[in-house]
């Protein structure tokens, strides 16, 4: 299957760099910080890229005054950045170095004159999906903090995340491009999903379509599962163990979550294909999930609380007796605000053993123009679950849908 190559993804300007640095430094002044350590490492959210427009699996040291330094784990990461610069793609940060230990990174902090003041930290206590315990490795942090005994550290991961939520026009161009890639991939999924087709075929074709846009995929790239009724959710089992991919048949729902990434601007869509006939319980869940989506669109506007949006989206579930397995809506870039209500779960038994009570953080935020949300309403009854939704942008007067195909179940 040969398709025409896509246009190049939108790039960020030095004006965008200056806007971000000014905003971050304003936050630093507000908190009385002389410098900031922004950790990316292997974190899903890649926080360091907000400062460097680059991701090197390391961190950035940003002084309140003066030039920042990108620190990474190997010389090949530095040479990779330099190769971009040589080909005409100018780097936001000129100073790239290798620091293989936290103690080595501490030397840069001392060099910048930050070893006797207050140093902010991003990534120490971040709580995005897959990084519930932060983004900074424990051994690295022990080395780093141990070498800076005179420094007072303050974790500002939450404040930094709030700052990232409101997108500039340049960032929104990347969001729209990623949403376009997701929409194209959803069209491909709708085309290739048929009885007798294996999950791996759908996964491969959807991935291929998104990558053809010249962008990346956020971990875990695609969440997928299929069957007439299942609460299994996450990366396909066959991607991490020797288990054959499931082959689809009539009565199945093929459900997937796509996570394309342009720059470090992620979007998410929930693509579901029904191989009819599906049972009446799934049809009920489908109707409720779509009603939740529409309720969110009707409610979303600048000035409302995020909790008000969640309350509007949960109402159809409440009335129908459904419950939600995953958030109905969450922010993207970063995945920071998450709205997963507990409605109608009093008698739900997942058959899962917990050690202690699950701890969920509920963050507050007022909706502002430029915020980007993943609408992903899901409605569950017993072991049945239907998930749909796409990317929604908060505008000056309300909201704008950036996806269409995945906001309804595709019936075949």
mmCIF file of C-alpha atoms in Angstrom:
data_model
loop_
_atom_site.group_PDB
_atom_site.id
_atom_site.type_symbol
_atom_site.label_atom_id
_atom_site.label_comp_id
_atom_site.label_asym_id
_atom_site.label_seq_id
_atom_site.Cartn_x
_atom_site.Cartn_y
_atom_site.Cartn_z
ATOM 1 C CA UNK A 1 0.000 0.000 0.000
ATOM 2 C CA UNK A 2 1.754 3.164 -1.243
ATOM 3 C CA UNK A 3 0.652 6.612 -0.167
ATOM 4 C CA UNK A 4 1.881 10.091 -0.966
ATOM 5 C CA UNK A 5 4.321 11.548 1.551
ATOM 6 C CA UNK A 6 2.931 14.121 3.985
ATOM 7 C CA UNK A 7 4.062 17.712 4.558
ATOM 8 C CA UNK A 8 6.742 18.371 7.152
ATOM 9 C CA UNK A 9 5.587 18.893 10.743
ATOM 10 C CA UNK A 10 5.456 22.459 12.158
ATOM 11 C CA UNK A 11 8.621 23.665 13.873
ATOM 12 C CA UNK A 12 9.038 25.963 16.861
ATOM 13 C CA UNK A 13 10.760 29.331 16.524
ATOM 14 C CA UNK A 14 13.244 31.090 18.761
ATOM 15 C CA UNK A 15 10.392 33.447 19.672
ATOM 16 C CA UNK A 16 8.617 30.434 21.161
ATOM 17 C CA UNK A 17 11.804 29.514 23.025
ATOM 18 C CA UNK A 18 12.023 33.031 24.467
ATOM 19 C CA UNK A 19 8.344 32.938 25.463
ATOM 20 C CA UNK A 20 8.813 29.663 27.329
ATOM 21 C CA UNK A 21 12.024 30.707 29.036
ATOM 22 C CA UNK A 22 10.469 33.996 30.145
ATOM 23 C CA UNK A 23 7.430 32.200 31.576
ATOM 24 C CA UNK A 24 9.573 29.646 33.412
ATOM 25 C CA UNK A 25 11.875 32.330 34.793
ATOM 26 C CA UNK A 26 8.874 34.340 35.973
ATOM 27 C CA UNK A 27 7.795 31.242 37.898
ATOM 28 C CA UNK A 28 11.323 30.908 39.302
ATOM 29 C CA UNK A 29 11.302 34.524 40.517
ATOM 30 C CA UNK A 30 7.893 34.004 42.064
ATOM 31 C CA UNK A 31 9.254 31.006 44.006
ATOM 32 C CA UNK A 32 12.571 32.675 44.901
ATOM 33 C CA UNK A 33 14.671 30.188 42.896
ATOM 34 C CA UNK A 34 18.122 30.938 41.509
ATOM 35 C CA UNK A 35 18.072 27.967 39.152
ATOM 36 C CA UNK A 36 15.998 25.065 37.904
ATOM 37 C CA UNK A 37 16.724 21.414 37.163
ATOM 38 C CA UNK A 38 14.238 20.011 34.630
ATOM 39 C CA UNK A 39 14.400 16.222 34.449
ATOM 40 C CA UNK A 40 13.421 14.307 31.341
ATOM 41 C CA UNK A 41 15.356 11.037 31.739
ATOM 42 C CA UNK A 42 13.017 8.225 30.614
ATOM 43 C CA UNK A 43 9.846 10.031 31.636
ATOM 44 C CA UNK A 44 6.829 9.713 29.403
ATOM 45 C CA UNK A 45 6.222 13.475 29.477
ATOM 46 C CA UNK A 46 9.815 14.409 28.489
ATOM 47 C CA UNK A 47 9.764 17.608 30.588
ATOM 48 C CA UNK A 48 13.240 18.730 29.518
ATOM 49 C CA UNK A 49 11.987 19.339 25.989
ATOM 50 C CA UNK A 50 9.959 22.310 27.211
ATOM 51 C CA UNK A 51 13.226 24.163 27.773
ATOM 52 C CA UNK A 52 15.376 22.694 24.991
ATOM 53 C CA UNK A 53 12.920 21.704 22.228
ATOM 54 C CA UNK A 54 14.846 18.437 22.342
ATOM 55 C CA UNK A 55 14.769 15.179 24.237
ATOM 56 C CA UNK A 56 18.029 13.541 25.235
ATOM 57 C CA UNK A 57 16.960 11.303 28.133
ATOM 58 C CA UNK A 58 18.716 13.574 30.583
ATOM 59 C CA UNK A 59 18.014 16.962 32.110
ATOM 60 C CA UNK A 60 18.445 20.705 31.662
ATOM 61 C CA UNK A 61 20.019 23.111 34.155
ATOM 62 C CA UNK A 62 18.413 26.533 33.704
ATOM 63 C CA UNK A 63 19.860 29.426 35.738
ATOM 64 C CA UNK A 64 17.704 32.441 36.483
ATOM 65 C CA UNK A 65 20.274 34.478 34.546
ATOM 66 C CA UNK A 66 22.563 33.096 31.844
ATOM 67 C CA UNK A 67 22.525 30.206 29.416
ATOM 68 C CA UNK A 68 21.081 26.747 30.188
ATOM 69 C CA UNK A 69 22.958 23.459 29.810
ATOM 70 C CA UNK A 70 21.589 20.210 28.386
ATOM 71 C CA UNK A 71 22.981 17.135 30.161
ATOM 72 C CA UNK A 72 22.664 13.669 28.678
ATOM 73 C CA UNK A 73 24.052 10.194 29.303
ATOM 74 C CA UNK A 74 26.283 9.574 26.254
ATOM 75 C CA UNK A 75 28.282 11.434 23.604
ATOM 76 C CA UNK A 76 26.133 9.983 20.847
ATOM 77 C CA UNK A 77 23.202 12.054 22.099
ATOM 78 C CA UNK A 78 25.298 15.212 21.825
ATOM 79 C CA UNK A 79 26.504 14.345 18.319
ATOM 80 C CA UNK A 80 22.927 13.645 17.287
ATOM 81 C CA UNK A 81 21.933 17.179 18.293
ATOM 82 C CA UNK A 82 24.973 18.685 16.587
ATOM 83 C CA UNK A 83 24.066 16.884 13.346
ATOM 84 C CA UNK A 84 20.677 18.621 13.360
ATOM 85 C CA UNK A 85 22.427 21.963 13.873
ATOM 86 C CA UNK A 86 24.836 21.274 11.001
ATOM 87 C CA UNK A 87 21.895 20.549 8.688
ATOM 88 C CA UNK A 88 20.328 23.929 9.427
ATOM 89 C CA UNK A 89 17.994 23.046 12.307
ATOM 90 C CA UNK A 90 19.266 25.505 14.912
ATOM 91 C CA UNK A 91 19.383 24.346 18.523
ATOM 92 C CA UNK A 92 17.618 26.251 21.298
ATOM 93 C CA UNK A 93 20.472 25.457 23.696
ATOM 94 C CA UNK A 94 24.074 25.650 22.533
ATOM 95 C CA UNK A 95 25.703 23.977 25.533
ATOM 96 C CA UNK A 96 25.275 20.172 25.412
ATOM 97 C CA UNK A 97 27.355 17.983 27.722
ATOM 98 C CA UNK A 98 27.638 14.403 28.925
ATOM 99 C CA UNK A 99 27.072 13.871 32.654
ATOM 100 C CA UNK A 100 26.903 10.171 33.466
ATOM 101 C CA UNK A 101 26.196 10.613 37.183
ATOM 102 C CA UNK A 102 24.229 12.921 39.404
ATOM 103 C CA UNK A 103 27.496 14.100 40.945
ATOM 104 C CA UNK A 104 28.702 15.196 37.515
ATOM 105 C CA UNK A 105 25.489 17.155 37.006
ATOM 106 C CA UNK A 106 26.069 18.825 40.379
ATOM 107 C CA UNK A 107 29.352 20.208 39.008
ATOM 108 C CA UNK A 108 27.367 22.157 36.418
ATOM 109 C CA UNK A 109 25.142 23.589 39.151
ATOM 110 C CA UNK A 110 28.249 24.788 40.998
ATOM 111 C CA UNK A 111 29.753 26.182 37.779
ATOM 112 C CA UNK A 112 26.600 28.256 37.252
ATOM 113 C CA UNK A 113 26.859 29.679 40.772
ATOM 114 C CA UNK A 114 23.747 27.903 42.015
ATOM 115 C CA UNK A 115 25.236 25.801 44.816
ATOM 116 C CA UNK A 116 24.333 28.087 47.710
ATOM 117 C CA UNK A 117 20.829 29.217 46.832
ATOM 118 C CA UNK A 118 17.422 27.669 46.207
ATOM 119 C CA UNK A 119 17.184 25.272 43.286
ATOM 120 C CA UNK A 120 13.877 24.286 41.757
ATOM 121 C CA UNK A 121 13.330 20.745 40.522
ATOM 122 C CA UNK A 122 10.892 19.449 37.897
ATOM 123 C CA UNK A 123 10.312 15.705 37.746
ATOM 124 C CA UNK A 124 11.078 14.681 41.306
ATOM 125 C CA UNK A 125 7.456 14.132 42.293
ATOM 126 C CA UNK A 126 5.641 14.268 38.969
ATOM 127 C CA UNK A 127 2.639 11.990 38.749
ATOM 128 C CA UNK A 128 1.737 11.292 35.142
ATOM 129 C CA UNK A 129 0.722 7.829 33.903
ATOM 130 C CA UNK A 130 3.630 5.350 34.144
ATOM 131 C CA UNK A 131 5.667 7.739 36.324
ATOM 132 C CA UNK A 132 3.757 7.736 39.583
ATOM 133 C CA UNK A 133 7.015 7.968 41.504
ATOM 134 C CA UNK A 134 8.551 10.821 39.561
ATOM 135 C CA UNK A 135 10.797 11.123 36.551
ATOM 136 C CA UNK A 136 14.218 11.337 38.204
ATOM 137 C CA UNK A 137 16.019 8.043 38.994
ATOM 138 C CA UNK A 138 16.579 7.513 42.709
ATOM 139 C CA UNK A 139 20.309 6.743 42.470
ATOM 140 C CA UNK A 140 20.908 9.794 40.243
ATOM 141 C CA UNK A 141 19.063 12.009 42.716
ATOM 142 C CA UNK A 142 21.014 10.633 45.662
ATOM 143 C CA UNK A 143 24.287 11.426 43.876
ATOM 144 C CA UNK A 144 23.103 14.867 42.783
ATOM 145 C CA UNK A 145 21.625 16.028 46.066
ATOM 146 C CA UNK A 146 24.467 14.457 48.046
ATOM 147 C CA UNK A 147 26.977 16.551 46.119
ATOM 148 C CA UNK A 148 25.029 19.767 46.802
ATOM 149 C CA UNK A 149 24.711 19.808 50.582
ATOM 150 C CA UNK A 150 24.335 23.602 50.722
ATOM 151 C CA UNK A 151 21.439 23.764 48.280
ATOM 152 C CA UNK A 152 17.793 24.068 49.302
ATOM 153 C CA UNK A 153 15.653 22.113 46.813
ATOM 154 C CA UNK A 154 12.018 22.812 45.966
ATOM 155 C CA UNK A 155 10.016 20.533 43.713
ATOM 156 C CA UNK A 156 7.845 22.653 41.398
ATOM 157 C CA UNK A 157 6.662 19.866 39.100
ATOM 158 C CA UNK A 158 3.021 20.784 39.666
ATOM 159 C CA UNK A 159 3.491 24.507 39.011
ATOM 160 C CA UNK A 160 5.602 23.757 35.919
ATOM 161 C CA UNK A 161 2.901 21.424 34.602
ATOM 162 C CA UNK A 162 0.231 24.099 35.006
ATOM 163 C CA UNK A 163 2.451 26.451 33.024
ATOM 164 C CA UNK A 164 2.722 23.924 30.181
ATOM 165 C CA UNK A 165 -1.046 23.434 29.903
ATOM 166 C CA UNK A 166 -1.821 26.669 28.014
ATOM 167 C CA UNK A 167 -0.472 26.385 24.473
ATOM 168 C CA UNK A 168 0.881 29.123 22.213
ATOM 169 C CA UNK A 169 -0.128 29.434 18.563
ATOM 170 C CA UNK A 170 3.046 27.574 17.525
ATOM 171 C CA UNK A 171 2.355 24.745 19.952
ATOM 172 C CA UNK A 172 -1.238 24.517 18.765
ATOM 173 C CA UNK A 173 0.004 24.133 15.185
ATOM 174 C CA UNK A 174 1.880 21.032 16.342
ATOM 175 C CA UNK A 175 -1.198 19.804 18.226
ATOM 176 C CA UNK A 176 -3.317 20.162 15.089
ATOM 177 C CA UNK A 177 -0.734 18.311 13.012
ATOM 178 C CA UNK A 178 -0.627 15.416 15.485
ATOM 179 C CA UNK A 179 -4.434 15.324 15.493
ATOM 180 C CA UNK A 180 -4.373 15.152 11.692
ATOM 181 C CA UNK A 181 -2.025 12.161 11.862
ATOM 182 C CA UNK A 182 -4.340 10.462 14.352
ATOM 183 C CA UNK A 183 -7.365 11.092 12.157
ATOM 184 C CA UNK A 184 -5.578 9.541 9.176
ATOM 185 C CA UNK A 185 -4.623 6.514 11.273
ATOM 186 C CA UNK A 186 -8.238 6.115 12.433
ATOM 187 C CA UNK A 187 -9.339 6.045 8.790
ATOM 188 C CA UNK A 188 -6.815 3.266 8.146
ATOM 189 C CA UNK A 189 -8.008 1.316 11.195
ATOM 190 C CA UNK A 190 -11.583 1.573 9.939
ATOM 191 C CA UNK A 191 -10.462 0.227 6.558
ATOM 192 C CA UNK A 192 -8.382 -2.736 7.711
ATOM 193 C CA UNK A 193 -10.442 -3.988 10.667
ATOM 194 C CA UNK A 194 -12.327 -7.075 9.476
ATOM 195 C CA UNK A 195 -13.185 -10.547 10.783
ATOM 196 C CA UNK A 196 -10.151 -12.803 10.416
ATOM 197 C CA UNK A 197 -7.638 -9.935 10.766
ATOM 198 C CA UNK A 198 -5.112 -10.096 13.604
ATOM 199 C CA UNK A 199 -4.550 -7.256 16.054
ATOM 200 C CA UNK A 200 -0.940 -6.989 14.856
ATOM 201 C CA UNK A 201 -2.083 -5.986 11.362
ATOM 202 C CA UNK A 202 -4.180 -3.131 12.720
ATOM 203 C CA UNK A 203 -1.386 -2.053 15.059
ATOM 204 C CA UNK A 204 1.163 -2.056 12.238
ATOM 205 C CA UNK A 205 -0.981 -0.157 9.743
ATOM 206 C CA UNK A 206 -2.033 2.491 12.268
ATOM 207 C CA UNK A 207 1.557 2.995 13.402
ATOM 208 C CA UNK A 208 2.763 3.211 9.808
ATOM 209 C CA UNK A 209 0.195 5.864 8.972
ATOM 210 C CA UNK A 210 1.100 8.086 11.931
ATOM 211 C CA UNK A 211 4.843 7.780 11.357
ATOM 212 C CA UNK A 212 4.413 8.795 7.730
ATOM 213 C CA UNK A 213 3.646 12.295 9.038
ATOM 214 C CA UNK A 214 7.252 12.577 10.217
ATOM 215 C CA UNK A 215 6.400 12.619 13.913
ATOM 216 C CA UNK A 216 6.809 10.366 16.929
ATOM 217 C CA UNK A 217 4.544 8.312 19.169
ATOM 218 C CA UNK A 218 4.260 8.763 22.915
ATOM 219 C CA UNK A 219 4.727 5.632 25.030
ATOM 220 C CA UNK A 220 3.105 3.152 24.664
ATOM 221 C CA UNK A 221 2.307 4.301 21.091
ATOM 222 C CA UNK A 222 -0.979 2.375 20.826
ATOM 223 C CA UNK A 223 -3.139 0.861 23.539
ATOM 224 C CA UNK A 224 -5.282 -1.891 22.062
ATOM 225 C CA UNK A 225 -7.602 -4.756 22.822
ATOM 226 C CA UNK A 226 -10.395 -6.636 21.131
ATOM 227 C CA UNK A 227 -13.259 -8.930 22.021
ATOM 228 C CA UNK A 228 -16.996 -8.909 22.717
ATOM 229 C CA UNK A 229 -16.503 -7.964 26.393
ATOM 230 C CA UNK A 230 -13.220 -7.303 28.185
ATOM 231 C CA UNK A 231 -11.751 -4.851 30.676
ATOM 232 C CA UNK A 232 -8.207 -5.629 29.603
ATOM 233 C CA UNK A 233 -6.490 -2.384 28.616
ATOM 234 C CA UNK A 234 -2.930 -1.316 27.889
ATOM 235 C CA UNK A 235 -0.247 -2.145 25.326
ATOM 236 C CA UNK A 236 -1.149 -5.367 23.496
ATOM 237 C CA UNK A 237 0.026 -8.376 25.469
ATOM 238 C CA UNK A 238 1.856 -9.771 22.462
ATOM 239 C CA UNK A 239 4.184 -6.738 22.386
ATOM 240 C CA UNK A 240 5.813 -7.771 25.659
ATOM 241 C CA UNK A 241 5.514 -11.567 25.813
ATOM 242 C CA UNK A 242 5.318 -14.601 23.584
ATOM 243 C CA UNK A 243 1.569 -14.548 23.145
ATOM 244 C CA UNK A 244 -0.128 -14.704 19.732
ATOM 245 C CA UNK A 245 -2.167 -11.632 18.749
ATOM 246 C CA UNK A 246 -5.900 -12.118 18.869
ATOM 247 C CA UNK A 247 -7.774 -12.626 15.585
ATOM 248 C CA UNK A 248 -10.979 -10.612 15.235
ATOM 249 C CA UNK A 249 -14.433 -12.097 14.642
ATOM 250 C CA UNK A 250 -18.028 -10.959 14.332
ATOM 251 C CA UNK A 251 -19.437 -9.480 17.556
ATOM 252 C CA UNK A 252 -16.059 -7.993 18.548
ATOM 253 C CA UNK A 253 -15.152 -4.477 19.493
ATOM 254 C CA UNK A 254 -11.658 -3.527 18.324
ATOM 255 C CA UNK A 255 -10.667 -0.676 20.638
ATOM 256 C CA UNK A 256 -7.466 1.335 20.488
ATOM 257 C CA UNK A 257 -5.925 4.487 21.906
ATOM 258 C CA UNK A 258 -3.480 6.324 19.623
ATOM 259 C CA UNK A 259 -0.843 8.714 20.980
ATOM 260 C CA UNK A 260 0.936 10.633 18.187
ATOM 261 C CA UNK A 261 3.456 13.274 19.179
ATOM 262 C CA UNK A 262 4.573 16.347 17.195
ATOM 263 C CA UNK A 263 7.463 18.041 18.933
ATOM 264 C CA UNK A 264 6.469 17.299 22.498
ATOM 265 C CA UNK A 265 2.810 18.055 21.839
ATOM 266 C CA UNK A 266 0.832 14.858 22.330
ATOM 267 C CA UNK A 267 -2.746 14.183 21.378
ATOM 268 C CA UNK A 268 -4.848 11.106 22.080
ATOM 269 C CA UNK A 269 -7.783 9.518 20.306
ATOM 270 C CA UNK A 270 -9.892 6.480 21.181
ATOM 271 C CA UNK A 271 -10.753 4.533 18.029
ATOM 272 C CA UNK A 272 -13.375 1.785 18.278
ATOM 273 C CA UNK A 273 -14.597 -0.433 15.446
ATOM 274 C CA UNK A 274 -17.614 -2.699 15.989
ATOM 275 C CA UNK A 275 -17.817 -5.844 13.869
ATOM 276 C CA UNK A 276 -21.582 -6.162 13.855
ATOM 277 C CA UNK A 277 -23.680 -7.616 15.200
ATOM 278 C CA UNK A 278 -22.611 -6.527 18.696
ATOM 279 C CA UNK A 279 -24.749 -7.304 21.734
ATOM 280 C CA UNK A 280 -27.269 -4.933 23.287
ATOM 281 C CA UNK A 281 -25.093 -4.236 26.344
ATOM 282 C CA UNK A 282 -22.319 -2.900 24.106
ATOM 283 C CA UNK A 283 -24.848 -0.794 22.222
ATOM 284 C CA UNK A 284 -26.009 0.713 25.514
ATOM 285 C CA UNK A 285 -22.418 1.491 26.494
ATOM 286 C CA UNK A 286 -21.867 3.046 23.076
ATOM 287 C CA UNK A 287 -24.866 5.355 23.448
ATOM 288 C CA UNK A 288 -23.790 6.419 26.938
ATOM 289 C CA UNK A 289 -20.185 7.065 25.922
ATOM 290 C CA UNK A 290 -21.311 9.265 23.018
ATOM 291 C CA UNK A 291 -23.740 11.128 25.289
ATOM 292 C CA UNK A 292 -20.863 11.783 27.704
ATOM 293 C CA UNK A 293 -18.771 13.136 24.834
ATOM 294 C CA UNK A 294 -21.554 15.481 23.744
ATOM 295 C CA UNK A 295 -22.119 16.641 27.317
ATOM 296 C CA UNK A 296 -18.450 17.557 27.568
ATOM 297 C CA UNK A 297 -18.589 19.582 24.362
ATOM 298 C CA UNK A 298 -21.647 21.438 25.623
ATOM 299 C CA UNK A 299 -20.010 22.253 28.964
ATOM 300 C CA UNK A 300 -16.452 23.138 27.956
ATOM 301 C CA UNK A 301 -15.658 26.838 27.810
ATOM 302 C CA UNK A 302 -13.090 29.197 29.353
ATOM 303 C CA UNK A 303 -13.621 29.989 33.010
ATOM 304 C CA UNK A 304 -15.165 26.717 34.182
ATOM 305 C CA UNK A 305 -13.390 24.441 36.599
ATOM 306 C CA UNK A 306 -11.993 21.170 35.279
ATOM 307 C CA UNK A 307 -14.153 19.445 37.895
ATOM 308 C CA UNK A 308 -17.265 21.056 36.354
ATOM 309 C CA UNK A 309 -16.355 19.528 32.993
ATOM 310 C CA UNK A 310 -15.932 16.094 34.579
ATOM 311 C CA UNK A 311 -19.280 16.463 36.378
ATOM 312 C CA UNK A 312 -21.038 17.226 33.085
ATOM 313 C CA UNK A 313 -19.452 14.234 31.351
ATOM 314 C CA UNK A 314 -20.304 11.810 34.146
ATOM 315 C CA UNK A 315 -24.011 12.648 34.200
ATOM 316 C CA UNK A 316 -24.986 10.284 31.330
ATOM 317 C CA UNK A 317 -23.147 7.436 33.077
ATOM 318 C CA UNK A 318 -24.868 8.213 36.343
ATOM 319 C CA UNK A 319 -28.325 8.138 34.755
ATOM 320 C CA UNK A 320 -27.681 4.917 32.799
ATOM 321 C CA UNK A 321 -26.075 3.042 35.695
ATOM 322 C CA UNK A 322 -22.721 2.802 33.899
ATOM 323 C CA UNK A 323 -19.290 3.319 35.413
ATOM 324 C CA UNK A 324 -15.953 4.480 33.967
ATOM 325 C CA UNK A 325 -12.843 2.344 33.828
ATOM 326 C CA UNK A 326 -10.419 5.097 32.778
ATOM 327 C CA UNK A 327 -10.673 8.927 32.874
ATOM 328 C CA UNK A 328 -13.496 10.504 30.907
ATOM 329 C CA UNK A 329 -11.194 13.418 30.085
ATOM 330 C CA UNK A 330 -7.635 14.476 30.811
ATOM 331 C CA UNK A 331 -5.147 17.122 29.738
ATOM 332 C CA UNK A 332 -2.325 16.349 27.326
ATOM 333 C CA UNK A 333 1.244 17.636 27.228
ATOM 334 C CA UNK A 334 1.321 17.124 30.072
ATOM 335 C CA UNK A 335 -1.084 14.362 31.069
ATOM 336 C CA UNK A 336 -1.663 16.162 34.339
ATOM 337 C CA UNK A 337 -5.357 16.796 34.923
ATOM 338 C CA UNK A 338 -7.369 13.578 34.993
ATOM 339 C CA UNK A 339 -11.082 13.143 35.535
ATOM 340 C CA UNK A 340 -12.049 9.593 36.488
ATOM 341 C CA UNK A 341 -15.198 9.649 38.629
ATOM 342 C CA UNK A 342 -16.212 6.799 40.927
ATOM 343 C CA UNK A 343 -19.886 6.901 40.008
ATOM 344 C CA UNK A 344 -21.810 3.577 40.112
ATOM 345 C CA UNK A 345 -18.742 1.639 41.269
ATOM 346 C CA UNK A 346 -20.069 0.653 44.677
ATOM 347 C CA UNK A 347 -20.766 -2.936 43.602
ATOM 348 C CA UNK A 348 -18.113 -3.299 40.906
ATOM 349 C CA UNK A 349 -15.683 -6.111 41.632
ATOM 350 C CA UNK A 350 -12.717 -6.062 39.276
ATOM 351 C CA UNK A 351 -11.266 -9.214 40.783
ATOM 352 C CA UNK A 352 -7.989 -7.405 41.457
ATOM 353 C CA UNK A 353 -6.113 -7.521 44.761
ATOM 354 C CA UNK A 354 -4.834 -4.179 46.098
ATOM 355 C CA UNK A 355 -2.164 -3.710 48.738
ATOM 356 C CA UNK A 356 -3.455 -0.661 50.598
ATOM 357 C CA UNK A 357 -5.914 1.842 49.188
ATOM 358 C CA UNK A 358 -5.247 3.227 45.703
ATOM 359 C CA UNK A 359 -4.178 6.863 45.907
ATOM 360 C CA UNK A 360 -5.542 9.184 43.213
ATOM 361 C CA UNK A 361 -4.575 12.860 43.034
ATOM 362 C CA UNK A 362 -7.328 15.254 42.019
ATOM 363 C CA UNK A 363 -5.882 18.494 40.688
ATOM 364 C CA UNK A 364 -7.813 21.716 40.237
ATOM 365 C CA UNK A 365 -7.605 24.000 37.224
ATOM 366 C CA UNK A 366 -9.654 26.676 35.521
ATOM 367 C CA UNK A 367 -10.131 26.084 31.807
ATOM 368 C CA UNK A 368 -8.306 28.650 29.673
ATOM 369 C CA UNK A 369 -8.073 29.252 25.910
ATOM 370 C CA UNK A 370 -5.196 27.217 24.497
ATOM 371 C CA UNK A 371 -5.609 24.225 26.786
ATOM 372 C CA UNK A 372 -5.804 20.853 25.027
ATOM 373 C CA UNK A 373 -7.837 17.959 26.382
ATOM 374 C CA UNK A 374 -8.233 14.321 25.461
ATOM 375 C CA UNK A 375 -11.933 13.535 25.600
ATOM 376 C CA UNK A 376 -12.092 9.785 26.156
ATOM 377 C CA UNK A 377 -15.501 8.919 27.606
ATOM 378 C CA UNK A 378 -15.907 5.257 28.380
ATOM 379 C CA UNK A 379 -18.998 3.526 29.661
ATOM 380 C CA UNK A 380 -18.923 0.134 31.371
ATOM 381 C CA UNK A 381 -21.542 -2.429 32.366
ATOM 382 C CA UNK A 382 -20.287 -5.625 33.957
ATOM 383 C CA UNK A 383 -17.244 -6.610 31.813
ATOM 384 C CA UNK A 384 -18.455 -4.666 28.793
ATOM 385 C CA UNK A 385 -16.719 -1.384 27.945
ATOM 386 C CA UNK A 386 -16.993 1.069 25.049
ATOM 387 C CA UNK A 387 -14.449 3.869 24.669
ATOM 388 C CA UNK A 388 -14.437 6.711 22.133
ATOM 389 C CA UNK A 389 -13.192 10.268 21.781
ATOM 390 C CA UNK A 390 -10.589 12.638 20.411
ATOM 391 C CA UNK A 391 -8.704 15.882 20.910
ATOM 392 C CA UNK A 392 -10.591 19.004 22.023
ATOM 393 C CA UNK A 393 -9.158 22.510 22.194
ATOM 394 C CA UNK A 394 -10.415 25.210 24.568
ATOM 395 C CA UNK A 395 -11.087 28.370 22.526
ATOM 396 C CA UNK A 396 -11.934 31.972 23.455
ATOM 397 C CA UNK A 397 -15.656 31.258 23.229
ATOM 398 C CA UNK A 398 -16.009 27.529 23.848
ATOM 399 C CA UNK A 399 -14.205 24.560 22.356
ATOM 400 C CA UNK A 400 -13.148 23.012 19.058
ATOM 401 C CA UNK A 401 -13.046 19.344 18.076
ATOM 402 C CA UNK A 402 -9.838 18.361 16.298
ATOM 403 C CA UNK A 403 -10.997 14.800 15.555
ATOM 404 C CA UNK A 404 -14.159 13.333 14.081
ATOM 405 C CA UNK A 405 -13.752 9.667 13.138
ATOM 406 C CA UNK A 406 -12.901 8.337 16.638
ATOM 407 C CA UNK A 407 -15.626 10.315 18.395
ATOM 408 C CA UNK A 408 -18.181 7.705 17.293
ATOM 409 C CA UNK A 409 -17.989 3.923 17.046
ATOM 410 C CA UNK A 410 -17.378 2.781 13.470
ATOM 411 C CA UNK A 411 -19.750 -0.074 12.612
ATOM 412 C CA UNK A 412 -18.850 -2.653 9.957
#
